[in-house]
Short mmCIF file of C-alpha atoms and ligand atoms in Angstrom, two decimals:
data_model
loop_
_atom_site.label_atom_id
_atom_site.label_comp_id
_atom_site.label_asym_id
_atom_site.label_seq_id
_atom_site.Cartn_x
_atom_site.Cartn_y
_atom_site.Cartn_z
CA UNK A 1 133.54 220.11 90.78
CA UNK A 2 130.24 221.24 91.51
CA UNK A 3 127.28 221.81 88.70
CA UNK A 4 124.32 223.37 87.93
CA UNK A 5 121.21 221.41 88.18
CA UNK A 6 119.46 219.75 85.41
CA UNK A 7 116.05 222.12 85.28
CA UNK A 8 114.96 220.11 81.88
CA UNK A 9 112.81 217.00 81.55
CA UNK A 10 114.87 214.13 82.40
CA UNK A 11 114.06 210.57 80.89
CA UNK A 12 114.05 207.76 83.14
CA UNK A 13 114.73 204.08 82.09
CA UNK A 14 113.64 200.72 84.05
CA UNK A 15 115.10 197.40 83.50
CA UNK A 16 116.21 195.80 86.71
CA UNK A 17 113.84 192.56 86.64
CA UNK A 18 110.66 191.68 84.43
CA UNK A 19 109.83 194.96 83.00
CA UNK A 20 110.86 197.67 80.65
CA UNK A 21 109.41 201.06 81.86
CA UNK A 22 110.32 204.11 80.48
CA UNK A 23 109.05 208.14 81.43
CA UNK A 24 109.83 211.79 81.07
CA UNK A 25 109.70 213.39 84.50
CA UNK A 26 109.99 217.33 84.22
CA UNK A 27 110.94 219.23 87.36
CA UNK A 28 108.49 221.93 86.89
CA UNK A 29 105.67 220.25 85.22
CA UNK A 30 105.65 217.02 86.85
CA UNK A 31 105.48 213.83 85.24
CA UNK A 32 105.15 214.31 80.93
CA UNK A 33 104.34 210.35 80.12
CA UNK A 34 105.38 206.73 81.10
CA UNK A 35 105.16 203.39 79.19
CA UNK A 36 105.70 199.89 80.73
CA UNK A 37 106.19 196.73 79.00
CA UNK A 38 105.98 193.86 81.28
CA UNK A 39 107.41 190.48 80.30
CA UNK A 40 105.26 188.63 82.56
CA UNK A 41 103.88 186.11 79.90
CA UNK A 42 107.29 185.80 78.92
CA UNK A 43 108.07 184.02 82.12
CA UNK A 44 104.57 182.66 83.15
CA UNK A 45 105.27 179.26 81.57
CA UNK A 46 109.12 179.04 83.84
CA UNK A 47 107.14 179.98 86.96
CA UNK A 48 109.69 182.51 87.35
CA UNK A 49 111.79 185.33 86.09
CA UNK A 50 114.55 183.70 83.66
CA UNK A 51 117.26 186.38 83.41
CA UNK A 52 118.80 185.88 80.43
CA UNK A 53 115.22 185.79 78.86
CA UNK A 54 114.80 189.16 80.88
CA UNK A 55 117.94 190.70 79.28
CA UNK A 56 117.56 189.82 75.62
CA UNK A 57 113.54 191.22 75.64
CA UNK A 58 114.64 194.22 77.36
CA UNK A 59 117.07 194.57 74.30
CA UNK A 60 114.08 193.95 72.04
CA UNK A 61 111.52 196.07 73.89
CA UNK A 62 113.61 199.07 75.15
CA UNK A 63 114.34 201.53 71.88
CA UNK A 64 110.82 201.36 71.12
CA UNK A 65 109.42 202.00 74.20
CA UNK A 66 111.70 205.01 74.36
CA UNK A 67 110.62 206.38 71.07
CA UNK A 68 107.19 206.08 71.91
CA UNK A 69 107.48 207.77 75.44
CA UNK A 70 108.80 210.79 73.96
CA UNK A 71 106.19 210.75 71.37
CA UNK A 72 103.70 210.93 73.75
CA UNK A 73 105.01 213.93 75.42
CA UNK A 74 106.02 215.85 72.05
CA UNK A 75 109.49 216.43 73.03
CA UNK A 76 112.20 215.98 70.92
CA UNK A 77 115.50 214.21 72.19
CA UNK A 78 117.42 217.70 72.18
CA UNK A 79 114.55 218.69 74.71
CA UNK A 80 116.14 216.59 77.33
CA UNK A 81 118.22 218.06 79.86
CA UNK A 82 119.33 214.40 81.34
CA UNK A 83 118.63 210.76 81.46
CA UNK A 84 118.38 208.06 84.50
CA UNK A 85 118.22 204.80 84.68
CA UNK A 86 118.15 201.61 87.64
CA UNK A 87 121.66 200.86 88.37
CA UNK A 88 120.54 198.66 90.93
CA UNK A 89 119.45 196.58 92.86
CA UNK A 90 118.51 194.24 90.37
CA UNK A 91 119.68 191.49 87.79
CA UNK A 92 122.74 192.27 86.41
CA UNK A 93 122.04 191.34 82.65
CA UNK A 94 118.59 193.34 83.08
CA UNK A 95 120.43 196.24 84.43
CA UNK A 96 123.24 196.33 82.05
CA UNK A 97 120.64 196.91 79.03
CA UNK A 98 119.11 199.92 80.57
CA UNK A 99 122.36 201.31 82.00
CA UNK A 100 124.01 200.78 78.71
CA UNK A 101 121.11 202.21 76.53
CA UNK A 102 120.68 205.04 78.97
CA UNK A 103 124.32 205.71 79.04
CA UNK A 104 124.50 205.96 75.15
CA UNK A 105 121.61 208.19 74.71
CA UNK A 106 123.33 210.65 76.96
CA UNK A 107 126.38 210.79 75.51
CA UNK A 108 124.89 210.96 72.37
CA UNK A 109 123.00 213.92 73.52
CA UNK A 110 125.51 215.29 75.73
CA UNK A 111 123.26 215.52 78.61
CA UNK A 112 124.56 213.72 82.15
CA UNK A 113 123.34 210.60 82.75
CA UNK A 114 122.76 209.14 86.59
CA UNK A 115 122.52 205.76 88.01
CA UNK A 116 119.25 205.41 90.24
CA UNK A 117 118.56 202.98 93.28
CA UNK A 118 115.40 201.18 92.64
CA UNK A 119 114.36 201.04 96.09
CA UNK A 120 114.58 204.85 96.15
CA UNK A 121 112.38 205.07 93.12
CA UNK A 122 110.04 202.68 94.94
CA UNK A 123 110.39 204.76 98.28
CA UNK A 124 109.65 208.37 96.41
CA UNK A 125 106.80 207.19 93.92
CA UNK A 126 103.63 208.36 96.14
CA UNK A 127 105.36 211.78 95.59
CA UNK A 128 104.19 211.64 91.96
CA UNK A 129 100.87 211.99 93.39
CA UNK A 130 98.76 214.90 94.32
CA UNK A 131 98.68 216.30 98.07
CA UNK A 132 102.30 213.93 98.37
CA UNK A 133 103.77 213.41 101.98
CA UNK A 134 106.47 215.50 103.26
CA UNK A 135 109.33 213.66 105.00
CA UNK A 136 110.06 213.02 107.75
CA UNK A 137 107.98 209.69 106.88
CA UNK A 138 108.03 206.14 107.90
CA UNK A 139 107.83 204.05 104.36
CA UNK A 140 106.77 200.57 103.79
CA UNK A 141 108.51 198.85 101.18
CA UNK A 142 107.15 195.86 100.07
CA UNK A 143 108.28 194.06 96.80
CA UNK A 144 108.96 190.68 95.16
CA UNK A 145 112.51 191.02 96.22
CA UNK A 146 112.63 193.29 99.51
CA UNK A 147 110.48 193.63 102.54
CA UNK A 148 111.90 196.89 104.77
CA UNK A 149 110.60 199.52 106.90
CA UNK A 150 112.01 202.46 106.36
CA UNK A 151 112.82 205.78 108.04
CA UNK A 152 112.99 208.98 105.47
CA UNK A 153 114.33 212.01 107.07
CA UNK A 154 114.88 214.02 103.69
CA UNK A 155 115.78 213.23 100.01
CA UNK A 156 118.78 210.49 100.33
CA UNK A 157 118.92 210.34 104.12
CA UNK A 158 117.40 206.76 104.70
CA UNK A 159 117.86 204.84 107.79
CA UNK A 160 116.64 200.90 107.67
CA UNK A 161 114.06 200.25 111.10
CA UNK A 162 113.71 196.41 110.07
CA UNK A 163 113.77 194.03 107.47
CA UNK A 164 112.49 190.41 106.24
CA UNK A 165 115.05 187.75 108.06
CA UNK A 166 114.43 185.42 105.13
CA UNK A 167 111.42 185.80 102.06
CA UNK A 168 110.11 189.20 100.84
CA UNK A 169 106.68 189.77 101.27
CA UNK A 170 105.84 189.44 97.33
CA UNK A 171 108.01 186.42 97.16
CA UNK A 172 105.70 184.75 99.78
CA UNK A 173 102.90 185.96 97.87
CA UNK A 174 104.38 184.53 94.90
CA UNK A 175 105.41 181.00 96.34
CA UNK A 176 102.06 180.22 98.10
CA UNK A 177 100.38 181.20 94.62
CA UNK A 178 102.94 178.56 92.84
CA UNK A 179 101.75 176.01 95.77
CA UNK A 180 97.99 176.74 95.36
CA UNK A 181 98.68 176.36 91.63
CA UNK A 182 97.95 179.83 90.52
CA UNK A 183 99.64 181.22 87.92
CA UNK A 184 102.52 183.55 87.48
CA UNK A 185 102.87 186.43 88.98
CA UNK A 186 101.19 185.01 91.79
CA UNK A 187 100.52 188.27 93.69
CA UNK A 188 97.56 189.52 92.43
CA UNK A 189 96.10 186.11 91.29
CA UNK A 190 96.41 185.06 95.29
CA UNK A 191 94.59 188.27 96.20
CA UNK A 192 92.22 187.52 93.94
CA UNK A 193 91.55 184.16 95.15
CA UNK A 194 91.60 185.53 98.57
CA UNK A 195 88.69 187.66 98.18
CA UNK A 196 86.66 184.92 97.56
CA UNK A 197 87.68 182.69 100.90
CA UNK A 198 87.43 182.81 104.57
CA UNK A 199 90.10 184.89 106.18
CA UNK A 200 89.59 183.00 110.13
CA UNK A 201 89.36 179.38 108.19
CA UNK A 202 92.65 178.42 109.22
CA UNK A 203 94.43 179.88 112.44
CA UNK A 204 97.98 180.69 110.41
CA UNK A 205 100.54 182.25 113.23
CA UNK A 206 100.96 186.01 112.57
CA UNK A 207 105.24 185.99 112.12
CA UNK A 208 107.17 187.92 114.62
CA UNK A 209 104.38 190.08 115.75
CA UNK A 210 104.58 188.84 118.89
CA UNK A 211 108.29 189.94 119.44
CA UNK A 212 109.49 193.05 119.88
CA UNK A 213 111.40 194.74 116.96
CA UNK A 214 110.65 195.38 113.04
CA UNK A 215 111.73 192.50 111.35
CA UNK A 216 109.61 190.46 109.33
CA UNK A 217 109.79 186.35 108.50
CA UNK A 218 107.66 184.87 106.27
CA UNK A 219 109.31 181.55 105.42
CA UNK A 220 107.32 179.82 108.60
CA UNK A 221 104.31 181.08 107.14
CA UNK A 222 104.76 179.60 104.25
CA UNK A 223 105.42 176.07 105.73
CA UNK A 224 102.27 176.45 107.49
CA UNK A 225 100.42 177.21 104.32
CA UNK A 226 102.26 174.08 102.82
CA UNK A 227 101.19 171.63 105.39
CA UNK A 228 97.58 173.07 105.41
CA UNK A 229 96.94 172.83 101.69
CA UNK A 230 98.60 168.88 102.05
CA UNK A 231 96.18 168.41 104.77
CA UNK A 232 93.23 170.09 102.78
CA UNK A 233 90.70 168.27 100.29
CA UNK A 234 92.17 170.62 97.89
CA UNK A 235 88.78 171.63 96.98
CA UNK A 236 88.46 175.02 95.16
CA UNK A 237 86.83 176.34 98.79
CA UNK A 238 90.26 175.05 100.68
CA UNK A 239 91.98 176.71 98.46
CA UNK A 240 90.29 180.22 98.58
CA UNK A 241 90.22 179.95 102.34
CA UNK A 242 94.19 178.87 102.78
CA UNK A 243 94.83 181.95 100.08
CA UNK A 244 92.63 184.49 102.55
CA UNK A 245 94.17 182.92 105.48
CA UNK A 246 97.74 183.35 104.10
CA UNK A 247 96.48 187.11 102.86
CA UNK A 248 94.95 188.34 106.50
CA UNK A 249 98.21 186.56 108.18
CA UNK A 250 100.68 189.04 106.07
CA UNK A 251 98.31 191.86 106.41
CA UNK A 252 98.24 191.70 110.10
CA UNK A 253 101.72 191.42 110.25
CA UNK A 254 102.84 194.19 108.00
CA UNK A 255 100.25 196.60 109.62
CA UNK A 256 101.41 195.49 113.08
CA UNK A 257 104.84 196.18 112.36
CA UNK A 258 104.11 199.60 110.64
CA UNK A 259 102.15 200.88 113.82
CA UNK A 260 105.04 199.64 116.04
CA UNK A 261 107.43 201.85 113.66
CA UNK A 262 105.45 204.51 113.58
CA UNK A 263 104.83 204.71 117.38
CA UNK A 264 108.73 204.54 117.92
CA UNK A 265 109.17 207.21 115.24
CA UNK A 266 106.63 209.04 116.99
CA UNK A 267 105.56 209.85 112.92
CA UNK A 268 102.44 210.39 111.50
CA UNK A 269 102.85 209.71 108.27
CA UNK A 270 103.17 205.97 106.60
CA UNK A 271 104.19 205.75 102.92
CA UNK A 272 103.30 202.50 101.38
CA UNK A 273 105.48 200.98 98.18
CA UNK A 274 106.48 198.29 95.90
CA UNK A 275 104.43 195.70 94.35
CA UNK A 276 102.53 194.21 97.54
CA UNK A 277 101.35 197.96 98.14
CA UNK A 278 98.53 197.56 95.31
CA UNK A 279 97.54 194.93 97.68
CA UNK A 280 93.62 195.88 98.44
CA UNK A 281 93.18 194.11 101.93
CA UNK A 282 96.52 195.69 102.96
CA UNK A 283 95.46 199.39 102.07
CA UNK A 284 92.28 198.82 103.70
CA UNK A 285 94.10 197.34 106.88
CA UNK A 286 96.34 200.53 106.64
CA UNK A 287 93.72 203.18 106.16
CA UNK A 288 91.68 201.44 109.75
CA UNK A 289 94.66 201.35 111.90
CA UNK A 290 95.52 205.02 110.91
CA UNK A 291 92.03 206.38 111.81
CA UNK A 292 92.91 204.14 115.17
CA UNK A 293 96.51 205.31 115.91
CA UNK A 294 96.25 208.91 114.39
CA UNK A 295 98.54 208.44 111.38
CA UNK A 296 97.68 208.78 107.56
CA UNK A 297 98.93 206.77 104.92
CA UNK A 298 99.82 207.51 101.41
CA UNK A 299 100.22 204.95 98.38
CA UNK A 300 101.28 205.24 95.22
CA UNK A 301 98.35 204.27 92.50
CA UNK A 302 98.61 200.61 91.80
CA UNK A 303 100.23 201.13 88.51
CA UNK A 304 103.12 202.68 90.18
CA UNK A 305 103.63 200.59 93.02
CA UNK A 306 105.11 197.64 90.79
CA UNK A 307 108.11 198.51 88.69
CA UNK A 308 107.64 201.29 86.17
CA UNK A 309 109.94 203.96 84.55
CA UNK A 310 108.19 206.76 86.26
CA UNK A 311 109.80 206.22 89.74
CA UNK A 312 113.14 206.06 88.02
CA UNK A 313 113.14 209.45 86.25
CA UNK A 314 111.36 211.17 89.46
CA UNK A 315 114.06 210.34 91.43
CA UNK A 316 117.03 210.79 88.72
CA UNK A 317 115.29 214.25 87.95
CA UNK A 318 115.53 215.15 91.84
CA UNK A 319 118.59 214.09 92.29
CA UNK A 320 120.06 215.85 88.65
CA UNK A 321 118.57 218.70 90.11
CA UNK A 322 120.49 219.03 93.57
CA UNK A 323 123.38 219.15 91.00
CA UNK A 324 124.27 215.12 90.90
CA UNK A 325 126.46 213.70 88.06
CA UNK A 326 127.22 210.09 87.54
CA UNK A 327 130.98 209.25 85.93
CA UNK A 328 130.79 208.21 82.48
CA UNK A 329 131.32 204.39 83.10
CA UNK A 330 128.10 202.24 82.90
CA UNK A 331 127.97 200.71 86.25
CA UNK A 332 125.82 198.38 87.46
CA UNK A 333 125.23 197.61 91.26
CA UNK A 334 123.05 194.19 91.56
CA UNK A 335 123.32 194.17 95.20
CA UNK A 336 123.44 197.85 96.59
CA UNK A 337 122.20 198.80 100.22
CA UNK A 338 119.43 201.23 100.25
CA UNK A 339 121.51 202.77 103.46
CA UNK A 340 124.35 203.40 101.42
CA UNK A 341 122.87 206.36 99.34
CA UNK A 342 123.80 209.95 100.46
CA UNK A 343 121.65 213.12 100.39
CA UNK A 344 122.69 214.91 96.73
CA UNK A 345 125.41 217.39 98.12
CA UNK A 346 123.34 220.98 97.34
O1 KG4 B 401 108.02 195.87 93.15
P1 KG4 B 401 107.51 194.87 92.30
O2 KG4 B 401 107.05 195.31 90.88
O3 KG4 B 401 109.00 194.21 92.03
C1 KG4 B 401 110.00 194.25 92.65
O4 KG4 B 401 110.92 195.21 92.73
O5 KG4 B 401 110.00 192.86 93.19
O6 KG4 B 401 106.86 193.78 93.15
C2 KG4 B 401 106.51 192.71 92.36
C3 KG4 B 401 106.10 191.80 93.44
C4 KG4 B 401 105.45 190.47 93.13
O7 KG4 B 401 105.91 189.34 94.43
C5 KG4 B 401 104.00 190.20 93.41
O8 KG4 B 401 103.23 189.36 93.32
C6 KG4 B 401 103.82 191.20 93.88
O9 KG4 B 401 104.52 192.29 94.19
N1 KG4 B 401 102.24 191.57 93.71
C7 KG4 B 401 101.47 191.77 94.78
C8 KG4 B 401 100.08 192.41 94.49
N2 KG4 B 401 100.45 193.11 93.35
C9 KG4 B 401 101.85 192.84 93.31
N3 KG4 B 401 100.88 191.09 95.95
C10 KG4 B 401 100.22 190.98 96.45
N4 KG4 B 401 98.81 191.72 96.38
C11 KG4 B 401 98.89 192.33 94.71
N5 KG4 B 401 97.64 193.04 94.64
ZN1 ZN B 402 110.41 196.70 92.29
#
């Protein structure tokens, strides 16, 4: 049965991993407020996310975060037209916390709730910024769990052009950081260290750049870094050089694949999303490549590159406005291929 689109503000809830994010997005006025609580300190001593601790912390933080986000907008719950939550992909227990809370809230308010795909949230995050890109565009999604190149024809019409064959780009950053003894989460720490090193001190290979296709692979690079570190004098200078060499190899590979994807699609618009999109070296290299090849790159602000509630409220509002509705069940999809999404039936 077709239902009218939601035109009132939508509350978004993100709990797929180790960040509790809440936001309110208004279809007419844009983003009204967003709040984020990062569990990074909680997981730091384990060197990675502990799923059970993540779930329990979402339970602790989410109610207060929903309250403070709503207060920041000046709205009351009755002003909301819908609730969107991350239904997947992600950690099952963590997803269930957000899905349960969002559905309960929507049920109590008698408004629709919609499960949103986390990567679609990332993919469309640049649209939260002023002067947003219009589809069609090519998107590079590089996060802790995913690395992919996607052709975005329209909302919900995504074609996978290439993906990682092993580690995600963020995962490679995190593992390399751990190897070099940097604190969790490793990506930003490794990027900061790389800024002090010489990118050409170590000749790391540029994975798969010499072969056709748009897939990535980072596990071989990880092994090269491990060997270089073992053979080095383990000085601070060697650590910084290895970090710089690693970052240069990842950046060059990602940029090379983006250029190839844009040529293949005859596209002039590139969108970068996901946590690694916050990397300054990657941003600078893409802007430079675009100046040479004639494409423009859009980035979300760094806080919307990593996990956040704003991207979920945004996608939820777009889909709810198009009349999409979830059924009442609290259903999560820890594994959920992006390509299985459909454009909303308007
Ligand atoms: O998108 P995101 O917040 O979470 C996932 O959905 O995975 O991405 C987190 C990933 C982590 O691997 C983190 O180390 C990486 O993004 N990251 C970075 C930077 N900031 C975050 N990697 C490289 N340079 C950065 N500045
Ligand atoms: Zn993410």
